Amino acid sequence: MLYSHATPSDKRATLRARLAAGELLQLPGAFNPLSARLIEDKGFDGVYISGAVISADLGLPDIGLTTLTEVATRSGQIARMTNLPALVDADTGFGEPMNVARTIQTLEDAGVAGCHIEDQVNPKRCGHLDGKATVDLETATQRIRAAVDARRDPNFLVMARTDVRASLDGPAGLATAIDRAKALVDAGADAIFPEAMRDLAEFEAVAAAVDVPVLANMTEFGKSELFTRDQLAAAGVQIVIYPVTLLRSAMGAAERTLDMIRETGTQDGVVGEMQTRARLYELVDYAGYNHFDTEIFTYRP
Ligand SMILES: C[C@](O)(C(=O)O)[C@H](CC(=O)O)C(=O)O
C-alpha cells in the first residue's frame, strides 16, 4: 500500500527518532514524485531532493538559478507522494539570513522533513567542482541561527553543509571543515553535511568531532569515493544521500533506448529492460484506484 498516509509531522518525528537511535539512513534522490514511490517501495529510509536534479530537470546548471518557489513546489509534490521523510537541498538559503528564515518556513509548509543550508557564496556551484568560495564563519553561522529560529516544528531538521574542504587541499582543508562543523553545531545545526570529503578517514574525523549526525554525499563522478553503507556506518556516518543516482540511471537508460530506436527503427530490443505497465500502475497508487478495473470508477474508500 503506497498511498501516502503519514503527515509531515509524523515523518519528521520518525526521522528524529531513528537518528537519535543511532541508525544509519539511506536516502536516494527522487527526481520526481513517482521515483519517490519507488524508493519507498524498495524499503529505503527517506528520499533526498537534490538541487542539482531540480536544476537539471529544468535544463539549468546547478548555480542557484532556481527560486525558492520552484524548489518548494517541487519538494512538496515529491514529499506528499511518499510516507518517507524527505530532505531537501536548500543551497545557500536563497539570500540573506532573513531570506533563510522564510526559506525554512516555506519548506516546512511544503511538508519536507528537513533541509540543508550551505556556506558557499552566491552564485553557488556543485560541491564537487574546484574553484568554489565560501562565506566567512560569521555569515555561515548566521544562516544556521536564522534557520533554527524560524522553524515552527521543532522536529524539522536543519542541516548545515560546509563546502570549505573542496577549496583547501591537504590537512588544512579537513581541519577547517571540522572547525566549521563545530561552530555550525554550536549555532544550532541538527546535522552536519561535510561536502567533498576525500576518504573514509575524513568522514570519521568529522563524525568524531561533532555530537550530531553526519551526512555523507555519495554522488558519482565527484571528489568522494563511493563507499558502502557498512563502511560509512563504521566511520560514524548516519545519513547517506545518493542525490543524482536515479536521474543518471534513468537518463542513461533513456539514451540507450533512443539510440536503439535510431539504429534499429524500433524499441523492441529494450522492452525487456523497461518497467512494465502493471508495475507502473502498482506505483501510481491513489485512493484504491485500479487501472485494470473494467467498471466505471466510483470512489471506494
Ligand atoms: C548534493 C548536491 O548539492 C545536489 O544538488 O544534489 C550536489 C550533487 C552533485 O552535483 O553531484 C553536490 O553539490 O554535491
PDB file of N, CA, C and O in Angstrom, residues 127-129 132 162-163 165-166 193-199 202-203 217 223-224:
ATOM      1  N   GLY A 127      29.160  21.013  -5.292  1.00  0.00           N
ATOM      2  CA  GLY A 127      30.145  20.853  -4.233  1.00  0.00           C
ATOM      3  C   GLY A 127      31.393  20.100  -4.646  1.00  0.00           C
ATOM      4  O   GLY A 127      32.415  20.153  -3.951  1.00  0.00           O
ATOM      5  N   HIS A 128      31.331  19.390  -5.756  1.00  0.00           N
ATOM      6  CA  HIS A 128      32.473  18.560  -6.152  1.00  0.00           C
ATOM      7  C   HIS A 128      33.287  19.184  -7.274  1.00  0.00           C
ATOM      8  O   HIS A 128      34.133  18.531  -7.876  1.00  0.00           O
ATOM      9  N   LEU A 129      33.054  20.459  -7.548  1.00  0.00           N
ATOM     10  CA  LEU A 129      33.852  21.169  -8.552  1.00  0.00           C
ATOM     11  C   LEU A 129      34.895  22.020  -7.843  1.00  0.00           C
ATOM     12  O   LEU A 129      34.712  22.423  -6.692  1.00  0.00           O
ATOM     13  N   LYS A 132      35.499  26.793  -5.775  1.00  0.00           N
ATOM     14  CA  LYS A 132      34.351  27.335  -5.032  1.00  0.00           C
ATOM     15  C   LYS A 132      34.840  28.313  -3.975  1.00  0.00           C
ATOM     16  O   LYS A 132      35.958  28.203  -3.487  1.00  0.00           O
ATOM     17  N   THR A 162      28.997  22.314   4.913  1.00  0.00           N
ATOM     18  CA  THR A 162      30.161  23.165   4.690  1.00  0.00           C
ATOM     19  C   THR A 162      30.927  22.686   3.472  1.00  0.00           C
ATOM     20  O   THR A 162      31.182  21.497   3.287  1.00  0.00           O
ATOM     21  N   ASP A 163      31.271  23.648   2.633  1.00  0.00           N
ATOM     22  CA  ASP A 163      31.957  23.381   1.373  1.00  0.00           C
ATOM     23  C   ASP A 163      33.439  23.742   1.431  1.00  0.00           C
ATOM     24  O   ASP A 163      34.102  23.764   0.390  1.00  0.00           O
ATOM     25  N   ARG A 165      36.029  22.173   2.396  1.00  0.00           N
ATOM     26  CA  ARG A 165      37.005  21.118   2.089  1.00  0.00           C
ATOM     27  C   ARG A 165      37.470  21.175   0.631  1.00  0.00           C
ATOM     28  O   ARG A 165      38.667  21.022   0.356  1.00  0.00           O
ATOM     29  N   ALA A 166      36.540  21.399  -0.302  1.00  0.00           N
ATOM     30  CA  ALA A 166      36.899  21.364  -1.728  1.00  0.00           C
ATOM     31  C   ALA A 166      37.800  22.520  -2.123  1.00  0.00           C
ATOM     32  O   ALA A 166      38.536  22.438  -3.111  1.00  0.00           O
ATOM     33  N   PHE A 193      26.742  18.273   7.146  1.00  0.00           N
ATOM     34  CA  PHE A 193      26.982  17.717   5.804  1.00  0.00           C
ATOM     35  C   PHE A 193      28.352  18.240   5.373  1.00  0.00           C
ATOM     36  O   PHE A 193      28.466  19.359   4.875  1.00  0.00           O
ATOM     37  N   PRO A 194      29.413  17.449   5.626  1.00  0.00           N
ATOM     38  CA  PRO A 194      30.740  17.894   5.187  1.00  0.00           C
ATOM     39  C   PRO A 194      30.912  17.519   3.718  1.00  0.00           C
ATOM     40  O   PRO A 194      31.040  16.343   3.383  1.00  0.00           O
ATOM     41  N   GLU A 195      30.888  18.515   2.862  1.00  0.00           N
ATOM     42  CA  GLU A 195      30.896  18.251   1.411  1.00  0.00           C
ATOM     43  C   GLU A 195      32.298  17.903   0.928  1.00  0.00           C
ATOM     44  O   GLU A 195      33.303  18.403   1.452  1.00  0.00           O
ATOM     45  N   ALA A 196      32.337  16.986  -0.061  1.00  0.00           N
ATOM     46  CA  ALA A 196      33.565  16.632  -0.786  1.00  0.00           C
ATOM     47  C   ALA A 196      34.679  16.070   0.101  1.00  0.00           C
ATOM     48  O   ALA A 196      35.854  16.397  -0.084  1.00  0.00           O
ATOM     49  N   MET A 197      34.302  15.227   1.045  1.00  0.00           N
ATOM     50  CA  MET A 197      35.318  14.515   1.839  1.00  0.00           C
ATOM     51  C   MET A 197      36.077  13.576   0.900  1.00  0.00           C
ATOM     52  O   MET A 197      35.490  12.987  -0.012  1.00  0.00           O
ATOM     53  N   ARG A 198      37.394  13.439   1.158  1.00  0.00           N
ATOM     54  CA  ARG A 198      38.207  12.654   0.221  1.00  0.00           C
ATOM     55  C   ARG A 198      38.179  11.142   0.508  1.00  0.00           C
ATOM     56  O   ARG A 198      38.284  10.329  -0.375  1.00  0.00           O
ATOM     57  N   ASP A 199      38.113  10.787   1.794  1.00  0.00           N
ATOM     58  CA  ASP A 199      38.157   9.352   2.111  1.00  0.00           C
ATOM     59  C   ASP A 199      37.390   9.068   3.402  1.00  0.00           C
ATOM     60  O   ASP A 199      36.892   9.980   4.056  1.00  0.00           O
ATOM     61  N   GLU A 202      38.318  10.858   6.601  1.00  0.00           N
ATOM     62  CA  GLU A 202      37.829  12.233   6.749  1.00  0.00           C
ATOM     63  C   GLU A 202      36.406  12.255   7.321  1.00  0.00           C
ATOM     64  O   GLU A 202      36.097  13.063   8.193  1.00  0.00           O
ATOM     65  N   PHE A 203      35.569  11.357   6.827  1.00  0.00           N
ATOM     66  CA  PHE A 203      34.216  11.271   7.397  1.00  0.00           C
ATOM     67  C   PHE A 203      34.310  10.925   8.886  1.00  0.00           C
ATOM     68  O   PHE A 203      33.584  11.481   9.711  1.00  0.00           O
ATOM     69  N   ASN A 217      27.682  12.375   1.261  1.00  0.00           N
ATOM     70  CA  ASN A 217      27.138  12.567  -0.085  1.00  0.00           C
ATOM     71  C   ASN A 217      27.823  11.586  -1.033  1.00  0.00           C
ATOM     72  O   ASN A 217      28.966  11.800  -1.422  1.00  0.00           O
ATOM     73  N   LYS A 223      34.342  14.087  -5.929  1.00  0.00           N
ATOM     74  CA  LYS A 223      35.634  14.009  -5.244  1.00  0.00           C
ATOM     75  C   LYS A 223      35.660  12.880  -4.218  1.00  0.00           C
ATOM     76  O   LYS A 223      36.726  12.466  -3.769  1.00  0.00           O
ATOM     77  N   SER A 224      34.473  12.424  -3.789  1.00  0.00           N
ATOM     78  CA  SER A 224      34.444  11.359  -2.788  1.00  0.00           C
ATOM     79  C   SER A 224      34.360  10.000  -3.479  1.00  0.00           C
ATOM     80  O   SER A 224      33.639   9.849  -4.466  1.00  0.00           O
TER      81      SER A 224
END
